[in-house]
Short mmCIF file of C-alpha atoms in Angstrom, two decimals:
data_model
loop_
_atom_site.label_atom_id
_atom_site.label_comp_id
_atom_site.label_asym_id
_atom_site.label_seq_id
_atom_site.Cartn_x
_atom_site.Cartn_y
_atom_site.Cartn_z
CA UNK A 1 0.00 0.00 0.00
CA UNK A 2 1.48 3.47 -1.23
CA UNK A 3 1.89 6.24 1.16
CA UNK A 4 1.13 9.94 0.47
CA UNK A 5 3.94 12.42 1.45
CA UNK A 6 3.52 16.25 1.32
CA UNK A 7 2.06 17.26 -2.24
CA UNK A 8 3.49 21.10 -1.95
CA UNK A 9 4.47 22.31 -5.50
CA UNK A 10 8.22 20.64 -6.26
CA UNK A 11 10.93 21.88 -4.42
CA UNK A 12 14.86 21.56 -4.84
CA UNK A 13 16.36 19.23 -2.39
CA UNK A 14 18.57 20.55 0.01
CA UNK A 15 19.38 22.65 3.22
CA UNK A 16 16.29 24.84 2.68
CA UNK A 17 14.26 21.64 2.19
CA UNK A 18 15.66 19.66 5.35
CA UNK A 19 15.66 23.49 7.29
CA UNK A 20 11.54 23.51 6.12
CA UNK A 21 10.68 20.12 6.98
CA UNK A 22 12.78 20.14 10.60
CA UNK A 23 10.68 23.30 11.07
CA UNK A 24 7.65 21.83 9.79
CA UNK A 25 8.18 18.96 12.38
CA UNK A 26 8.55 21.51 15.30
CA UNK A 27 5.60 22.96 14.53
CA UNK A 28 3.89 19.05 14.46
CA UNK A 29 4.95 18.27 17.18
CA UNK A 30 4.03 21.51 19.27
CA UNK A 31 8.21 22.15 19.99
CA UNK A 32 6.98 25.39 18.37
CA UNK A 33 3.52 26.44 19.22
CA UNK A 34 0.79 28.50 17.48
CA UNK A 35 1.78 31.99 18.42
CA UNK A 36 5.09 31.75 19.02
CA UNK A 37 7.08 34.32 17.82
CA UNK A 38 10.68 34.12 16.42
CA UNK A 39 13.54 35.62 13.87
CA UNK A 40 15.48 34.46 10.95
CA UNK A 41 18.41 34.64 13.14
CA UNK A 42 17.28 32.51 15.35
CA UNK A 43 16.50 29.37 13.63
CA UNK A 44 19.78 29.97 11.65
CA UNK A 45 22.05 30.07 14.87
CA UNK A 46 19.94 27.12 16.55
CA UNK A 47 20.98 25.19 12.98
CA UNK A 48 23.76 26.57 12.11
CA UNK A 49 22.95 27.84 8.66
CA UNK A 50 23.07 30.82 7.13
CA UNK A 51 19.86 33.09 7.42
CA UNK A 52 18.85 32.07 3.29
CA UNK A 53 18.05 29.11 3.50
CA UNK A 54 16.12 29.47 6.86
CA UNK A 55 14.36 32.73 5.11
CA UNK A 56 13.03 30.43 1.80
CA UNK A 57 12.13 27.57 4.18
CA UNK A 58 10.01 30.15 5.78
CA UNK A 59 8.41 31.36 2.86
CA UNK A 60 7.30 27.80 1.72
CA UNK A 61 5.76 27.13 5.43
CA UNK A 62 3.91 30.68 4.68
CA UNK A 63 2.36 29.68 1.64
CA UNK A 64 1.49 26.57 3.41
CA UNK A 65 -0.46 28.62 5.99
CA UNK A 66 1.69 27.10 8.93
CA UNK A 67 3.44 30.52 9.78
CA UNK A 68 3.30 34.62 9.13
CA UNK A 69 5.83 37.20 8.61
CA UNK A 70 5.11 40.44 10.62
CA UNK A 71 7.05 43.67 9.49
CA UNK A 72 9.98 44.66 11.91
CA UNK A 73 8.94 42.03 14.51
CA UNK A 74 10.11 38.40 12.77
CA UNK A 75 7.56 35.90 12.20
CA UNK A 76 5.06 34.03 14.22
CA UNK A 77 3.34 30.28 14.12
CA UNK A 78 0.14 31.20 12.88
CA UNK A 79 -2.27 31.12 15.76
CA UNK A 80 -4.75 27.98 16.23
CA UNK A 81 -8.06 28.39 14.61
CA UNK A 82 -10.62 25.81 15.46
CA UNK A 83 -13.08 26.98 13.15
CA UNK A 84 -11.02 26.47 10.62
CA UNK A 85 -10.15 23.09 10.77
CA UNK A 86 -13.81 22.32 11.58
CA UNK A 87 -14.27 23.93 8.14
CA UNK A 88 -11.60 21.44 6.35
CA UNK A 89 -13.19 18.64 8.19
CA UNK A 90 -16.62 19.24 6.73
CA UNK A 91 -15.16 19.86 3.11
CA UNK A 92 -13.40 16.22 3.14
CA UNK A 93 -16.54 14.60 4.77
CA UNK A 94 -18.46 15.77 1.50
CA UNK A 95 -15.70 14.65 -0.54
CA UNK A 96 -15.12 11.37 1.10
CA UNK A 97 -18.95 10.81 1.05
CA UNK A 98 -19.63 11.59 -2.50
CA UNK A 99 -16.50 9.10 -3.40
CA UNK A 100 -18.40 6.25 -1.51
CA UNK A 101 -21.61 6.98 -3.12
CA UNK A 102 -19.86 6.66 -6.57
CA UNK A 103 -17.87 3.91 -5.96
CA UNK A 104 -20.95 1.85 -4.63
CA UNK A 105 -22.33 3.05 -7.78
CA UNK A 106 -19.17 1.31 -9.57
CA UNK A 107 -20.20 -0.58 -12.66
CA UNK A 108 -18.79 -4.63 -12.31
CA UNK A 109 -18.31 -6.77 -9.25
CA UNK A 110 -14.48 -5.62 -9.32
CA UNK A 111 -13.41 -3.39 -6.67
CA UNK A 112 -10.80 -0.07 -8.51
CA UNK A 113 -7.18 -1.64 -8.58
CA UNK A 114 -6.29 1.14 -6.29
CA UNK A 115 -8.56 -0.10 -3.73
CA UNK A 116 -6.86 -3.63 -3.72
CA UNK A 117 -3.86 -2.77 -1.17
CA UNK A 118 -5.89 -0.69 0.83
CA UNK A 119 -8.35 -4.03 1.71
CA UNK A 120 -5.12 -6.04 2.22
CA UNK A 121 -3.76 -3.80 4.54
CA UNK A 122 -7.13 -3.23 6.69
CA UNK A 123 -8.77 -6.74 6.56
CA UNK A 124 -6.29 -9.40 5.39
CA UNK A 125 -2.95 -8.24 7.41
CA UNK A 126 -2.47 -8.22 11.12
CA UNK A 127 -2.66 -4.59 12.60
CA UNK A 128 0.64 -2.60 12.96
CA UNK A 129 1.71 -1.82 16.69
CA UNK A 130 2.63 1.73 15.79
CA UNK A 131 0.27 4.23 16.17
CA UNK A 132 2.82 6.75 13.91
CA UNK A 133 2.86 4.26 11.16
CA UNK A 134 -0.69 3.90 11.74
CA UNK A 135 -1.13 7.34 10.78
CA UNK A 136 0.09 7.52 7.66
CA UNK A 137 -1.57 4.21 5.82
CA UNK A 138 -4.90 5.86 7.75
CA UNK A 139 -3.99 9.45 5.35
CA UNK A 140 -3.50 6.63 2.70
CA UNK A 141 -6.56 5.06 3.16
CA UNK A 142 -8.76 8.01 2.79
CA UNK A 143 -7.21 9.54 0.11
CA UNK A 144 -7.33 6.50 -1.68
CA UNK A 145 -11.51 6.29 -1.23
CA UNK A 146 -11.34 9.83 -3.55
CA UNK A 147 -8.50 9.09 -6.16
CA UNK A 148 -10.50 5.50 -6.82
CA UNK A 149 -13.11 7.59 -8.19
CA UNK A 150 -10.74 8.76 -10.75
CA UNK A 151 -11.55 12.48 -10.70
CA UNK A 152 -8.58 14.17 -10.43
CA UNK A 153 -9.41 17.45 -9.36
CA UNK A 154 -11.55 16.09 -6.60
CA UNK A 155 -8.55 14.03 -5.81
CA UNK A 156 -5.98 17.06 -5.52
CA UNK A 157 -8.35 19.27 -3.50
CA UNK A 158 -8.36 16.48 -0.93
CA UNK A 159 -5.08 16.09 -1.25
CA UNK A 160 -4.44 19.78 -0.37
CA UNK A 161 -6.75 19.74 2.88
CA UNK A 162 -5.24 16.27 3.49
CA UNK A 163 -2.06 17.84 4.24
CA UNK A 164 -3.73 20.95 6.03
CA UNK A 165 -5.28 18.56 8.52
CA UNK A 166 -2.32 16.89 9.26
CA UNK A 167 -0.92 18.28 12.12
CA UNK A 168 -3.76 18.12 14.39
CA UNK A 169 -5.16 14.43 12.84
CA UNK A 170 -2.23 12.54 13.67
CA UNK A 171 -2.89 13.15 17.25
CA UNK A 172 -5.36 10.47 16.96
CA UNK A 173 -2.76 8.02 16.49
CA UNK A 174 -1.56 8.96 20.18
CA UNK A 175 -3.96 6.68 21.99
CA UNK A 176 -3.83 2.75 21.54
CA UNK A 177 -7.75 2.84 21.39
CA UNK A 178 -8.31 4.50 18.64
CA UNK A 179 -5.40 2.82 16.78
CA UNK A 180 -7.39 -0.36 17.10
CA UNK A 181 -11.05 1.80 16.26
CA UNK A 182 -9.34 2.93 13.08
CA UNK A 183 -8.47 -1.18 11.98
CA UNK A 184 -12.00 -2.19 13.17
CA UNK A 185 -13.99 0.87 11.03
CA UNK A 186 -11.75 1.47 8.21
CA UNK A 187 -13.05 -2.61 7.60
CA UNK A 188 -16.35 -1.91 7.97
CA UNK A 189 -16.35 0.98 5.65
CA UNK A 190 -14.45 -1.20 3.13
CA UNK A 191 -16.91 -4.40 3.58
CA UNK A 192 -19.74 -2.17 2.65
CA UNK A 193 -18.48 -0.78 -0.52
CA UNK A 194 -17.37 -3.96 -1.70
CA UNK A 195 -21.25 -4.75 -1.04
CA UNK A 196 -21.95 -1.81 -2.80
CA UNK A 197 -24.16 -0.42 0.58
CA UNK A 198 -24.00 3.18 -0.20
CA UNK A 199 -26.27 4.34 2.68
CA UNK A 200 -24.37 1.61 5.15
CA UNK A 201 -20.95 3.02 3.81
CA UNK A 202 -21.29 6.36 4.29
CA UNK A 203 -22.95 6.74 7.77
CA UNK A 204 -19.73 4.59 9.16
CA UNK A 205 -17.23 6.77 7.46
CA UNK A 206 -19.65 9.85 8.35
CA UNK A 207 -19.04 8.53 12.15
CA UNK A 208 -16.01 7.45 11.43
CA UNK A 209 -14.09 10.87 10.65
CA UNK A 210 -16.55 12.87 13.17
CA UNK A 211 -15.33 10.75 15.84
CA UNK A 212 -12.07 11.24 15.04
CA UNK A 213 -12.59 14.90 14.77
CA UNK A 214 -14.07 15.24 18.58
CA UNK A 215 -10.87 13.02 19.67
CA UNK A 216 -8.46 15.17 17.95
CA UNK A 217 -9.70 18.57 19.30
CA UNK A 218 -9.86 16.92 22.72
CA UNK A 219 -5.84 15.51 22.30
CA UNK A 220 -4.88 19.31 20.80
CA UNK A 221 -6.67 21.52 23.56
CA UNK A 222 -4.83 18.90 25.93
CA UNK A 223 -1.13 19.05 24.04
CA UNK A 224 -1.21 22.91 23.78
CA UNK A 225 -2.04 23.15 27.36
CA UNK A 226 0.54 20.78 28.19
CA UNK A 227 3.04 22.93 26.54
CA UNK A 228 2.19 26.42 27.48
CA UNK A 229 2.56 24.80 31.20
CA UNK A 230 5.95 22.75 30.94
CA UNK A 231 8.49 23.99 32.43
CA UNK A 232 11.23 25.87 29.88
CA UNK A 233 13.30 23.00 28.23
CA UNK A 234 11.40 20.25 28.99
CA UNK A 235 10.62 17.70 26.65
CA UNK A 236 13.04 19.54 24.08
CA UNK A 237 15.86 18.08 21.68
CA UNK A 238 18.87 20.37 21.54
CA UNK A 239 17.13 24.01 22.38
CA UNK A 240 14.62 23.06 19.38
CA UNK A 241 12.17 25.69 20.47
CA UNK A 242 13.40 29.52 19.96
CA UNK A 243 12.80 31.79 23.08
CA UNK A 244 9.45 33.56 22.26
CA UNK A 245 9.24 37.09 21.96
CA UNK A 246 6.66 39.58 23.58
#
């Protein structure tokens, strides 16, 4: 089963790329947190680069929507907006419904070859331990249920909010329980399409991804707070969170 990395527009490899994704990682993983503030210098002298590469790294992660430059004062992780991730989350519910409809709607008994891997990995193979690894063929499943339709623009807008979603829906990997809740309903959604139960199919991936969407807001609130509370340096590899300013 293929995994989706990031789908940003192509980028040379190199230090701005690893200086982008390290950052992009920080931010993840909440080492820098929505609001912090920081300079070009900053990140440069924590890795030991020069301030170009740190400053086009930057740029990509803007157009991303991950961070914002302010004039005279640096640049800041963009602050957490619930509403707008509740947005994204309703946009790939309709696309992830109307895919089911139209692959119930498939003509033949045969399931789209892309689906093929995604059944073996969720009903014929024994579950993975890791919840990280988890993560990603769960990314790979749903984006799988669109591109099987074989539209490709509905396929790259998903892909887009896909990656917008990321860093708060792999937080739902964090607890064993829903690990094990992902195996047991990304089957069930499967078993219905291959039975071609369109109103079956979509209430359990309707559930499915709401579920998942109460957990994650629950595991962020709890992270950030976390955080904002731990003491300075704690839980941190090598200084990789910049003093914040104001």
């Amino acid at each position: 089963m293929q995994l989706a990395g990031h789908h940003t527009k192509a980028r040379p490899e190199g230090l701005a790329e690893r200086i982008y994704q390290q950052l992009k990682q920080d931010i993840f993983d909440f080492r820098l947190l929505p609001g912090d503030r920081f300079s070009e210098s900053e990140i440069a002298g924590r890795m030991a680069v020069s301030r170009t590469p740190v400053r086009q790294a930057l740029f990509w992660l803007e157009r991303e929507g991950y961070v914002e430059v302010h004039f005279r004062s640096g640049w800041q992780v963009k602050p957490f907006d619930f509403a707008y991730f509740e947005q994204l989350y309703d946009l790939r519910i309709v696309l992830e419904l109307e895919a089911v409809k139209r692959l119930c709607a498939r003509h033949g008994e045969a399931l789209p070859a892309l689906l093929l891997p995604v059944v073996d990995f969720w009903i014929d193979q024994p579950p993975l331990p890791d919840g990280v690894e988890v993560s990603r063929f769960d990314e790979a499943f749903h984006m799988a249920l669109v591109e099987a339709v074989g539209n490709g623009e509905m396929a790259r807008i998903h892909r887009d909010l896909t990656e917008k979603i990321r860093i708060i829906r792999r937080l739902d990997f964090t607890q064993g329980a829903r690990v094990s809740a992902t195996y047991r309903e990304h089957a069930a959604v499967l078993h219905a399409i291959m039975q071609r139960r369109t109103g079956e199919a979509q209430r359990l991936l309707h559930d499915h991804i709401a579920v998942s969407k109460a957990e994650v807001r629950k595991i962020t609130l709890h992270r950030l707070h976390e955080a904002r509370t731990a003491p300075p340096g704690a839980g941190e590899d090598d200084g990789a969170r910049p003093a914040p300013h104001g």
